[in-house]
């Protein structure tokens, strides 16, 4: 006979292991009555309690239910961890965030009608390294329907092939967040390759247009204005593309050469 066998059993107590102390708190009815235990209800109740802790809330859970759930050490460890995470999350939401000359909490920023972002999204964005102004103003990525996503991808490829704009400019023109485009390219290697091919085609086309204007005697600024290619983009080509840089330098040199004048004709004698 073990020492536990000498203790009188009390109604409502479950079987205890040698390493688990007996608890004085009463257990919920479903845990007390053999044959009447509703496992799904117990699991759902415990999950709702843990989820509330993760969000930083204080769930109104009865002491009887907590006593029955805490018999399992795994639940207790998870409860402690999620309680701390919830407190940390609430502290971050209540922490002061400075932007646009104002300083207030994430919850207060979320209540500001100028910005369509929740406090939780704002905190997550800032924690990921995003600038506060971007975290407040960038639109929240929403799930797109497959046909809408395909249409945007086709439009992006078409605009890239024209050469009128580079990838960031085309992305902004179509209203595609950078994170969304990165996700498309990461999850679809074929689309990523198509973007690279369309971008290279558009760049070649734009470079040829700029060089053609230079060879016609236009200045670099005039060529940029006539072709619609931003001067910063041309500067990037000169820095990153040695072939274009040499070709452009040659074209600029020829454009600055004085035009040869035809020799004067013989004078007419009166």
PDB file of C-alpha atoms in Angstrom:
ATOM      1  CA  UNK A   1       0.000   0.000   0.000  1.00  0.00           C
ATOM      2  CA  UNK A   2       1.353   3.411  -0.968  1.00  0.00           C
ATOM      3  CA  UNK A   3       1.081   6.555   1.188  1.00  0.00           C
ATOM      4  CA  UNK A   4      -1.622   7.893  -1.081  1.00  0.00           C
ATOM      5  CA  UNK A   5      -3.746   4.805  -0.401  1.00  0.00           C
ATOM      6  CA  UNK A   6      -4.018   5.793   3.265  1.00  0.00           C
ATOM      7  CA  UNK A   7      -5.649   9.151   2.420  1.00  0.00           C
ATOM      8  CA  UNK A   8      -9.416   9.187   2.122  1.00  0.00           C
ATOM      9  CA  UNK A   9     -10.593   9.969  -1.371  1.00  0.00           C
ATOM     10  CA  UNK A  10     -12.773  13.020  -1.846  1.00  0.00           C
ATOM     11  CA  UNK A  11     -15.469  13.364  -4.472  1.00  0.00           C
ATOM     12  CA  UNK A  12     -14.519  15.343  -7.520  1.00  0.00           C
ATOM     13  CA  UNK A  13     -10.782  14.615  -7.388  1.00  0.00           C
ATOM     14  CA  UNK A  14      -9.199  12.984 -10.426  1.00  0.00           C
ATOM     15  CA  UNK A  15      -6.463  10.422 -10.300  1.00  0.00           C
ATOM     16  CA  UNK A  16      -3.191  12.115  -9.357  1.00  0.00           C
ATOM     17  CA  UNK A  17       0.242  10.952 -10.403  1.00  0.00           C
ATOM     18  CA  UNK A  18       3.035  10.697  -7.799  1.00  0.00           C
ATOM     19  CA  UNK A  19       4.629  13.880  -9.243  1.00  0.00           C
ATOM     20  CA  UNK A  20       1.408  15.924  -9.416  1.00  0.00           C
ATOM     21  CA  UNK A  21       0.148  17.482  -6.177  1.00  0.00           C
ATOM     22  CA  UNK A  22      -3.517  17.184  -5.406  1.00  0.00           C
ATOM     23  CA  UNK A  23      -5.460  20.428  -5.761  1.00  0.00           C
ATOM     24  CA  UNK A  24      -8.107  21.605  -3.368  1.00  0.00           C
ATOM     25  CA  UNK A  25     -10.050  23.484  -6.029  1.00  0.00           C
ATOM     26  CA  UNK A  26     -13.085  21.706  -7.404  1.00  0.00           C
ATOM     27  CA  UNK A  27     -13.098  20.650 -10.996  1.00  0.00           C
ATOM     28  CA  UNK A  28     -15.798  21.490 -13.526  1.00  0.00           C
ATOM     29  CA  UNK A  29     -18.712  19.087 -13.825  1.00  0.00           C
ATOM     30  CA  UNK A  30     -17.514  17.577 -17.068  1.00  0.00           C
ATOM     31  CA  UNK A  31     -14.207  16.622 -15.406  1.00  0.00           C
ATOM     32  CA  UNK A  32     -15.890  15.277 -12.245  1.00  0.00           C
ATOM     33  CA  UNK A  33     -18.491  13.002 -13.670  1.00  0.00           C
ATOM     34  CA  UNK A  34     -17.073   9.869 -15.343  1.00  0.00           C
ATOM     35  CA  UNK A  35     -18.775   9.120 -18.621  1.00  0.00           C
ATOM     36  CA  UNK A  36     -20.051  12.696 -18.985  1.00  0.00           C
ATOM     37  CA  UNK A  37     -16.766  14.381 -19.970  1.00  0.00           C
ATOM     38  CA  UNK A  38     -17.094  16.505 -23.106  1.00  0.00           C
ATOM     39  CA  UNK A  39     -13.572  16.655 -24.507  1.00  0.00           C
ATOM     40  CA  UNK A  40     -14.365  19.125 -27.327  1.00  0.00           C
ATOM     41  CA  UNK A  41     -15.903  21.594 -24.867  1.00  0.00           C
ATOM     42  CA  UNK A  42     -12.889  21.326 -22.555  1.00  0.00           C
ATOM     43  CA  UNK A  43     -10.457  21.881 -25.446  1.00  0.00           C
ATOM     44  CA  UNK A  44     -12.450  24.808 -26.851  1.00  0.00           C
ATOM     45  CA  UNK A  45     -12.637  26.458 -23.446  1.00  0.00           C
ATOM     46  CA  UNK A  46      -8.910  26.108 -22.812  1.00  0.00           C
ATOM     47  CA  UNK A  47      -8.055  27.367 -26.308  1.00  0.00           C
ATOM     48  CA  UNK A  48     -10.276  30.438 -25.897  1.00  0.00           C
ATOM     49  CA  UNK A  49      -8.605  31.177 -22.563  1.00  0.00           C
ATOM     50  CA  UNK A  50      -5.087  30.947 -24.068  1.00  0.00           C
ATOM     51  CA  UNK A  51      -6.035  33.011 -27.114  1.00  0.00           C
ATOM     52  CA  UNK A  52      -7.357  35.789 -24.898  1.00  0.00           C
ATOM     53  CA  UNK A  53      -4.077  35.806 -22.971  1.00  0.00           C
ATOM     54  CA  UNK A  54      -2.139  36.130 -26.218  1.00  0.00           C
ATOM     55  CA  UNK A  55      -4.144  39.241 -27.142  1.00  0.00           C
ATOM     56  CA  UNK A  56      -3.373  40.769 -23.758  1.00  0.00           C
ATOM     57  CA  UNK A  57      -6.901  40.381 -22.431  1.00  0.00           C
ATOM     58  CA  UNK A  58      -7.964  39.151 -19.002  1.00  0.00           C
ATOM     59  CA  UNK A  59     -10.324  36.235 -19.690  1.00  0.00           C
ATOM     60  CA  UNK A  60     -13.166  35.691 -17.239  1.00  0.00           C
ATOM     61  CA  UNK A  61     -12.470  32.018 -16.689  1.00  0.00           C
ATOM     62  CA  UNK A  62     -13.885  30.243 -13.649  1.00  0.00           C
ATOM     63  CA  UNK A  63     -11.496  28.992 -10.976  1.00  0.00           C
ATOM     64  CA  UNK A  64     -12.917  25.485 -11.367  1.00  0.00           C
ATOM     65  CA  UNK A  65     -11.970  25.307 -15.036  1.00  0.00           C
ATOM     66  CA  UNK A  66      -8.510  26.746 -14.411  1.00  0.00           C
ATOM     67  CA  UNK A  67      -7.890  24.197 -11.655  1.00  0.00           C
ATOM     68  CA  UNK A  68      -8.775  21.304 -13.955  1.00  0.00           C
ATOM     69  CA  UNK A  69      -6.712  22.623 -16.885  1.00  0.00           C
ATOM     70  CA  UNK A  70      -3.651  23.391 -14.760  1.00  0.00           C
ATOM     71  CA  UNK A  71      -3.298  19.765 -13.746  1.00  0.00           C
ATOM     72  CA  UNK A  72      -1.490  19.410 -17.076  1.00  0.00           C
ATOM     73  CA  UNK A  73       1.947  21.010 -16.784  1.00  0.00           C
ATOM     74  CA  UNK A  74       1.985  21.733 -20.536  1.00  0.00           C
ATOM     75  CA  UNK A  75      -1.085  23.969 -20.154  1.00  0.00           C
ATOM     76  CA  UNK A  76       0.461  25.824 -17.226  1.00  0.00           C
ATOM     77  CA  UNK A  77       3.711  26.477 -19.091  1.00  0.00           C
ATOM     78  CA  UNK A  78       1.836  27.718 -22.151  1.00  0.00           C
ATOM     79  CA  UNK A  79      -0.420  29.889 -20.003  1.00  0.00           C
ATOM     80  CA  UNK A  80       2.587  31.598 -18.397  1.00  0.00           C
ATOM     81  CA  UNK A  81       4.265  32.157 -21.768  1.00  0.00           C
ATOM     82  CA  UNK A  82       1.159  33.584 -23.437  1.00  0.00           C
ATOM     83  CA  UNK A  83       0.417  35.809 -20.455  1.00  0.00           C
ATOM     84  CA  UNK A  84       3.846  37.411 -20.800  1.00  0.00           C
ATOM     85  CA  UNK A  85       3.473  37.732 -24.569  1.00  0.00           C
ATOM     86  CA  UNK A  86       0.092  39.380 -24.116  1.00  0.00           C
ATOM     87  CA  UNK A  87       1.502  41.848 -21.615  1.00  0.00           C
ATOM     88  CA  UNK A  88       4.391  42.653 -23.966  1.00  0.00           C
ATOM     89  CA  UNK A  89       1.984  43.183 -26.859  1.00  0.00           C
ATOM     90  CA  UNK A  90      -0.223  45.466 -24.792  1.00  0.00           C
ATOM     91  CA  UNK A  91       2.814  47.477 -23.679  1.00  0.00           C
ATOM     92  CA  UNK A  92       3.884  47.936 -27.305  1.00  0.00           C
ATOM     93  CA  UNK A  93       0.393  49.055 -28.334  1.00  0.00           C
ATOM     94  CA  UNK A  94       0.323  51.546 -25.465  1.00  0.00           C
ATOM     95  CA  UNK A  95       3.898  52.742 -26.101  1.00  0.00           C
ATOM     96  CA  UNK A  96       4.308  56.186 -27.587  1.00  0.00           C
ATOM     97  CA  UNK A  97       5.026  56.395 -31.325  1.00  0.00           C
ATOM     98  CA  UNK A  98       6.218  59.614 -32.957  1.00  0.00           C
ATOM     99  CA  UNK A  99       5.323  60.597 -36.524  1.00  0.00           C
ATOM    100  CA  UNK A 100       4.252  63.719 -38.419  1.00  0.00           C
ATOM    101  CA  UNK A 101       5.142  65.908 -35.448  1.00  0.00           C
ATOM    102  CA  UNK A 102       2.851  63.998 -33.083  1.00  0.00           C
ATOM    103  CA  UNK A 103       3.515  61.433 -30.360  1.00  0.00           C
ATOM    104  CA  UNK A 104       0.823  59.032 -29.184  1.00  0.00           C
ATOM    105  CA  UNK A 105       0.101  55.351 -28.634  1.00  0.00           C
ATOM    106  CA  UNK A 106      -0.541  52.828 -31.380  1.00  0.00           C
ATOM    107  CA  UNK A 107      -4.151  52.622 -30.251  1.00  0.00           C
ATOM    108  CA  UNK A 108      -4.481  56.395 -30.610  1.00  0.00           C
ATOM    109  CA  UNK A 109      -2.877  56.313 -34.074  1.00  0.00           C
ATOM    110  CA  UNK A 110      -5.312  53.567 -35.090  1.00  0.00           C
ATOM    111  CA  UNK A 111      -8.224  55.744 -33.978  1.00  0.00           C
ATOM    112  CA  UNK A 112      -6.949  58.628 -36.106  1.00  0.00           C
ATOM    113  CA  UNK A 113      -9.300  58.923 -39.141  1.00  0.00           C
ATOM    114  CA  UNK A 114      -6.378  59.861 -41.401  1.00  0.00           C
ATOM    115  CA  UNK A 115      -4.941  56.334 -41.280  1.00  0.00           C
ATOM    116  CA  UNK A 116      -6.646  53.038 -42.120  1.00  0.00           C
ATOM    117  CA  UNK A 117      -4.447  50.774 -40.004  1.00  0.00           C
ATOM    118  CA  UNK A 118      -5.149  48.849 -36.805  1.00  0.00           C
ATOM    119  CA  UNK A 119      -3.008  49.168 -33.706  1.00  0.00           C
ATOM    120  CA  UNK A 120      -1.880  45.563 -34.020  1.00  0.00           C
ATOM    121  CA  UNK A 121      -0.874  46.004 -37.675  1.00  0.00           C
ATOM    122  CA  UNK A 122       0.998  49.200 -36.793  1.00  0.00           C
ATOM    123  CA  UNK A 123       2.923  47.465 -34.015  1.00  0.00           C
ATOM    124  CA  UNK A 124       3.769  44.485 -36.218  1.00  0.00           C
ATOM    125  CA  UNK A 125       4.976  46.720 -39.053  1.00  0.00           C
ATOM    126  CA  UNK A 126       7.226  48.781 -36.817  1.00  0.00           C
ATOM    127  CA  UNK A 127       8.575  45.629 -35.143  1.00  0.00           C
ATOM    128  CA  UNK A 128       9.476  44.241 -38.591  1.00  0.00           C
ATOM    129  CA  UNK A 129      11.635  47.309 -39.288  1.00  0.00           C
ATOM    130  CA  UNK A 130       9.238  49.420 -41.364  1.00  0.00           C
ATOM    131  CA  UNK A 131       9.456  53.185 -41.010  1.00  0.00           C
ATOM    132  CA  UNK A 132       6.716  54.650 -38.825  1.00  0.00           C
ATOM    133  CA  UNK A 133       5.412  56.905 -41.600  1.00  0.00           C
ATOM    134  CA  UNK A 134       5.190  53.944 -43.983  1.00  0.00           C
ATOM    135  CA  UNK A 135       3.595  51.770 -41.309  1.00  0.00           C
ATOM    136  CA  UNK A 136       0.871  54.390 -40.918  1.00  0.00           C
ATOM    137  CA  UNK A 137       0.231  55.301 -44.540  1.00  0.00           C
ATOM    138  CA  UNK A 138       0.827  52.182 -46.657  1.00  0.00           C
ATOM    139  CA  UNK A 139      -2.400  50.331 -47.485  1.00  0.00           C
ATOM    140  CA  UNK A 140      -3.050  47.076 -45.708  1.00  0.00           C
ATOM    141  CA  UNK A 141      -2.452  44.144 -48.013  1.00  0.00           C
ATOM    142  CA  UNK A 142      -5.630  42.279 -48.688  1.00  0.00           C
ATOM    143  CA  UNK A 143      -6.189  38.875 -50.190  1.00  0.00           C
ATOM    144  CA  UNK A 144      -6.725  39.216 -53.927  1.00  0.00           C
ATOM    145  CA  UNK A 145      -8.835  36.930 -56.062  1.00  0.00           C
ATOM    146  CA  UNK A 146      -6.828  34.798 -58.510  1.00  0.00           C
ATOM    147  CA  UNK A 147      -8.233  36.598 -61.557  1.00  0.00           C
ATOM    148  CA  UNK A 148      -7.463  40.019 -60.040  1.00  0.00           C
ATOM    149  CA  UNK A 149      -3.916  38.961 -59.207  1.00  0.00           C
ATOM    150  CA  UNK A 150      -3.371  37.601 -62.727  1.00  0.00           C
ATOM    151  CA  UNK A 151      -4.693  40.825 -64.276  1.00  0.00           C
ATOM    152  CA  UNK A 152      -2.316  42.955 -62.209  1.00  0.00           C
ATOM    153  CA  UNK A 153       0.617  40.729 -63.106  1.00  0.00           C
ATOM    154  CA  UNK A 154      -0.136  41.047 -66.822  1.00  0.00           C
ATOM    155  CA  UNK A 155      -0.442  44.829 -66.541  1.00  0.00           C
ATOM    156  CA  UNK A 156       2.866  44.987 -64.690  1.00  0.00           C
ATOM    157  CA  UNK A 157       4.662  42.980 -67.383  1.00  0.00           C
ATOM    158  CA  UNK A 158       3.152  45.092 -70.176  1.00  0.00           C
ATOM    159  CA  UNK A 159       4.210  48.358 -68.534  1.00  0.00           C
ATOM    160  CA  UNK A 160       7.703  47.041 -67.892  1.00  0.00           C
ATOM    161  CA  UNK A 161       8.130  46.098 -71.548  1.00  0.00           C
ATOM    162  CA  UNK A 162       7.335  49.630 -72.721  1.00  0.00           C
ATOM    163  CA  UNK A 163      10.428  50.923 -70.956  1.00  0.00           C
ATOM    164  CA  UNK A 164       8.581  54.016 -69.736  1.00  0.00           C
ATOM    165  CA  UNK A 165       9.239  53.168 -66.066  1.00  0.00           C
ATOM    166  CA  UNK A 166      11.280  50.831 -63.916  1.00  0.00           C
ATOM    167  CA  UNK A 167       9.881  48.165 -61.620  1.00  0.00           C
ATOM    168  CA  UNK A 168       9.313  50.332 -58.494  1.00  0.00           C
ATOM    169  CA  UNK A 169       7.584  53.003 -60.598  1.00  0.00           C
ATOM    170  CA  UNK A 170       5.324  50.464 -62.314  1.00  0.00           C
ATOM    171  CA  UNK A 171       4.529  48.823 -58.965  1.00  0.00           C
ATOM    172  CA  UNK A 172       3.523  52.163 -57.439  1.00  0.00           C
ATOM    173  CA  UNK A 173       1.478  53.095 -60.517  1.00  0.00           C
ATOM    174  CA  UNK A 174      -0.577  49.912 -60.193  1.00  0.00           C
ATOM    175  CA  UNK A 175      -0.899  50.254 -56.420  1.00  0.00           C
ATOM    176  CA  UNK A 176       0.859  46.955 -55.659  1.00  0.00           C
ATOM    177  CA  UNK A 177       2.573  46.928 -52.232  1.00  0.00           C
ATOM    178  CA  UNK A 178       6.245  45.951 -52.303  1.00  0.00           C
ATOM    179  CA  UNK A 179       5.576  43.037 -49.948  1.00  0.00           C
ATOM    180  CA  UNK A 180       2.873  41.687 -52.272  1.00  0.00           C
ATOM    181  CA  UNK A 181       5.120  41.844 -55.322  1.00  0.00           C
ATOM    182  CA  UNK A 182       7.928  40.140 -53.405  1.00  0.00           C
ATOM    183  CA  UNK A 183       5.517  37.386 -52.386  1.00  0.00           C
ATOM    184  CA  UNK A 184       4.390  36.865 -55.997  1.00  0.00           C
ATOM    185  CA  UNK A 185       7.970  36.583 -57.216  1.00  0.00           C
ATOM    186  CA  UNK A 186       9.029  34.348 -54.336  1.00  0.00           C
ATOM    187  CA  UNK A 187       6.133  31.921 -54.762  1.00  0.00           C
ATOM    188  CA  UNK A 188       6.088  31.934 -58.579  1.00  0.00           C
ATOM    189  CA  UNK A 189       9.509  31.464 -60.214  1.00  0.00           C
ATOM    190  CA  UNK A 190       7.965  31.698 -63.697  1.00  0.00           C
ATOM    191  CA  UNK A 191       6.509  35.129 -62.918  1.00  0.00           C
ATOM    192  CA  UNK A 192       9.843  36.223 -61.439  1.00  0.00           C
ATOM    193  CA  UNK A 193      11.632  35.229 -64.647  1.00  0.00           C
ATOM    194  CA  UNK A 194       8.990  37.035 -66.726  1.00  0.00           C
ATOM    195  CA  UNK A 195       9.497  40.209 -64.674  1.00  0.00           C
ATOM    196  CA  UNK A 196      13.255  40.070 -65.259  1.00  0.00           C
ATOM    197  CA  UNK A 197      12.783  39.508 -68.992  1.00  0.00           C
ATOM    198  CA  UNK A 198      10.209  42.301 -69.359  1.00  0.00           C
ATOM    199  CA  UNK A 199      12.389  44.668 -67.346  1.00  0.00           C
ATOM    200  CA  UNK A 200      15.441  43.949 -69.485  1.00  0.00           C
ATOM    201  CA  UNK A 201      13.428  44.472 -72.687  1.00  0.00           C
ATOM    202  CA  UNK A 202      12.012  47.759 -71.402  1.00  0.00           C
ATOM    203  CA  UNK A 203      15.414  48.994 -70.265  1.00  0.00           C
ATOM    204  CA  UNK A 204      16.967  48.274 -73.678  1.00  0.00           C
ATOM    205  CA  UNK A 205      14.116  50.054 -75.410  1.00  0.00           C
ATOM    206  CA  UNK A 206      14.380  53.122 -73.169  1.00  0.00           C
ATOM    207  CA  UNK A 207      18.168  53.277 -73.522  1.00  0.00           C
ATOM    208  CA  UNK A 208      17.918  53.177 -77.304  1.00  0.00           C
ATOM    209  CA  UNK A 209      15.389  56.018 -77.259  1.00  0.00           C
ATOM    210  CA  UNK A 210      17.681  58.171 -75.107  1.00  0.00           C
ATOM    211  CA  UNK A 211      20.724  57.447 -77.291  1.00  0.00           C
ATOM    212  CA  UNK A 212      18.767  58.263 -80.440  1.00  0.00           C
ATOM    213  CA  UNK A 213      17.874  61.701 -79.092  1.00  0.00           C
ATOM    214  CA  UNK A 214      21.485  62.327 -78.057  1.00  0.00           C
ATOM    215  CA  UNK A 215      22.735  61.405 -81.531  1.00  0.00           C
ATOM    216  CA  UNK A 216      20.272  63.905 -82.987  1.00  0.00           C
ATOM    217  CA  UNK A 217      22.065  66.627 -81.042  1.00  0.00           C
ATOM    218  CA  UNK A 218      19.867  66.763 -77.945  1.00  0.00           C
ATOM    219  CA  UNK A 219      21.356  67.361 -74.519  1.00  0.00           C
ATOM    220  CA  UNK A 220      21.075  64.721 -71.820  1.00  0.00           C
ATOM    221  CA  UNK A 221      18.391  66.700 -70.033  1.00  0.00           C
ATOM    222  CA  UNK A 222      16.539  67.256 -73.280  1.00  0.00           C
ATOM    223  CA  UNK A 223      16.673  63.569 -74.151  1.00  0.00           C
ATOM    224  CA  UNK A 224      15.303  62.647 -70.724  1.00  0.00           C
ATOM    225  CA  UNK A 225      12.463  65.125 -71.074  1.00  0.00           C
ATOM    226  CA  UNK A 226      11.582  64.067 -74.626  1.00  0.00           C
ATOM    227  CA  UNK A 227      11.626  60.319 -73.922  1.00  0.00           C
ATOM    228  CA  UNK A 228      10.018  60.531 -70.488  1.00  0.00           C
ATOM    229  CA  UNK A 229      12.919  58.685 -68.854  1.00  0.00           C
ATOM    230  CA  UNK A 230      13.739  60.106 -65.440  1.00  0.00           C
ATOM    231  CA  UNK A 231      17.284  61.538 -65.185  1.00  0.00           C
ATOM    232  CA  UNK A 232      17.896  59.452 -62.072  1.00  0.00           C
ATOM    233  CA  UNK A 233      17.208  56.338 -64.108  1.00  0.00           C
ATOM    234  CA  UNK A 234      19.704  57.406 -66.761  1.00  0.00           C
ATOM    235  CA  UNK A 235      22.249  58.103 -64.034  1.00  0.00           C
ATOM    236  CA  UNK A 236      21.721  54.593 -62.663  1.00  0.00           C
ATOM    237  CA  UNK A 237      22.346  53.123 -66.131  1.00  0.00           C
ATOM    238  CA  UNK A 238      25.580  55.080 -66.448  1.00  0.00           C
ATOM    239  CA  UNK A 239      26.679  53.785 -63.055  1.00  0.00           C
ATOM    240  CA  UNK A 240      25.622  50.145 -63.365  1.00  0.00           C
ATOM    241  CA  UNK A 241      25.811  49.440 -67.128  1.00  0.00           C
ATOM    242  CA  UNK A 242      29.342  49.939 -68.545  1.00  0.00           C
ATOM    243  CA  UNK A 243      28.231  49.288 -72.133  1.00  0.00           C
ATOM    244  CA  UNK A 244      25.544  51.962 -71.960  1.00  0.00           C
ATOM    245  CA  UNK A 245      27.945  54.377 -70.254  1.00  0.00           C
ATOM    246  CA  UNK A 246      30.505  54.044 -73.067  1.00  0.00           C
ATOM    247  CA  UNK A 247      27.861  54.318 -75.789  1.00  0.00           C
ATOM    248  CA  UNK A 248      26.335  57.372 -74.156  1.00  0.00           C
ATOM    249  CA  UNK A 249      29.721  59.045 -73.778  1.00  0.00           C
ATOM    250  CA  UNK A 250      30.443  58.488 -77.462  1.00  0.00           C
ATOM    251  CA  UNK A 251      27.046  59.849 -78.464  1.00  0.00           C
ATOM    252  CA  UNK A 252      27.498  62.922 -76.261  1.00  0.00           C
ATOM    253  CA  UNK A 253      30.923  63.556 -77.801  1.00  0.00           C
ATOM    254  CA  UNK A 254      29.572  63.416 -81.301  1.00  0.00           C
ATOM    255  CA  UNK A 255      26.709  65.644 -80.370  1.00  0.00           C
ATOM    256  CA  UNK A 256      29.106  68.323 -79.148  1.00  0.00           C
ATOM    257  CA  UNK A 257      31.205  68.283 -82.358  1.00  0.00           C
ATOM    258  CA  UNK A 258      30.689  71.465 -84.433  1.00  0.00           C
ATOM    259  CA  UNK A 259      28.917  70.848 -87.665  1.00  0.00           C
ATOM    260  CA  UNK A 260      31.028  71.243 -90.747  1.00  0.00           C
ATOM    261  CA  UNK A 261      30.050  74.129 -92.949  1.00  0.00           C
ATOM    262  CA  UNK A 262      30.154  73.803 -96.732  1.00  0.00           C
ATOM    263  CA  UNK A 263      32.793  75.985 -98.402  1.00  0.00           C
ATOM    264  CA  UNK A 264      31.441  79.205 -99.888  1.00  0.00           C
ATOM    265  CA  UNK A 265      30.688  79.172-103.577  1.00  0.00           C
ATOM    266  CA  UNK A 266      32.487  81.305-106.139  1.00  0.00           C
ATOM    267  CA  UNK A 267      31.579  84.958-106.057  1.00  0.00           C
ATOM    268  CA  UNK A 268      29.657  86.296-108.912  1.00  0.00           C
ATOM    269  CA  UNK A 269      31.432  88.982-110.823  1.00  0.00           C
ATOM    270  CA  UNK A 270      29.443  91.959-111.823  1.00  0.00           C
TER     271      UNK A 270
END
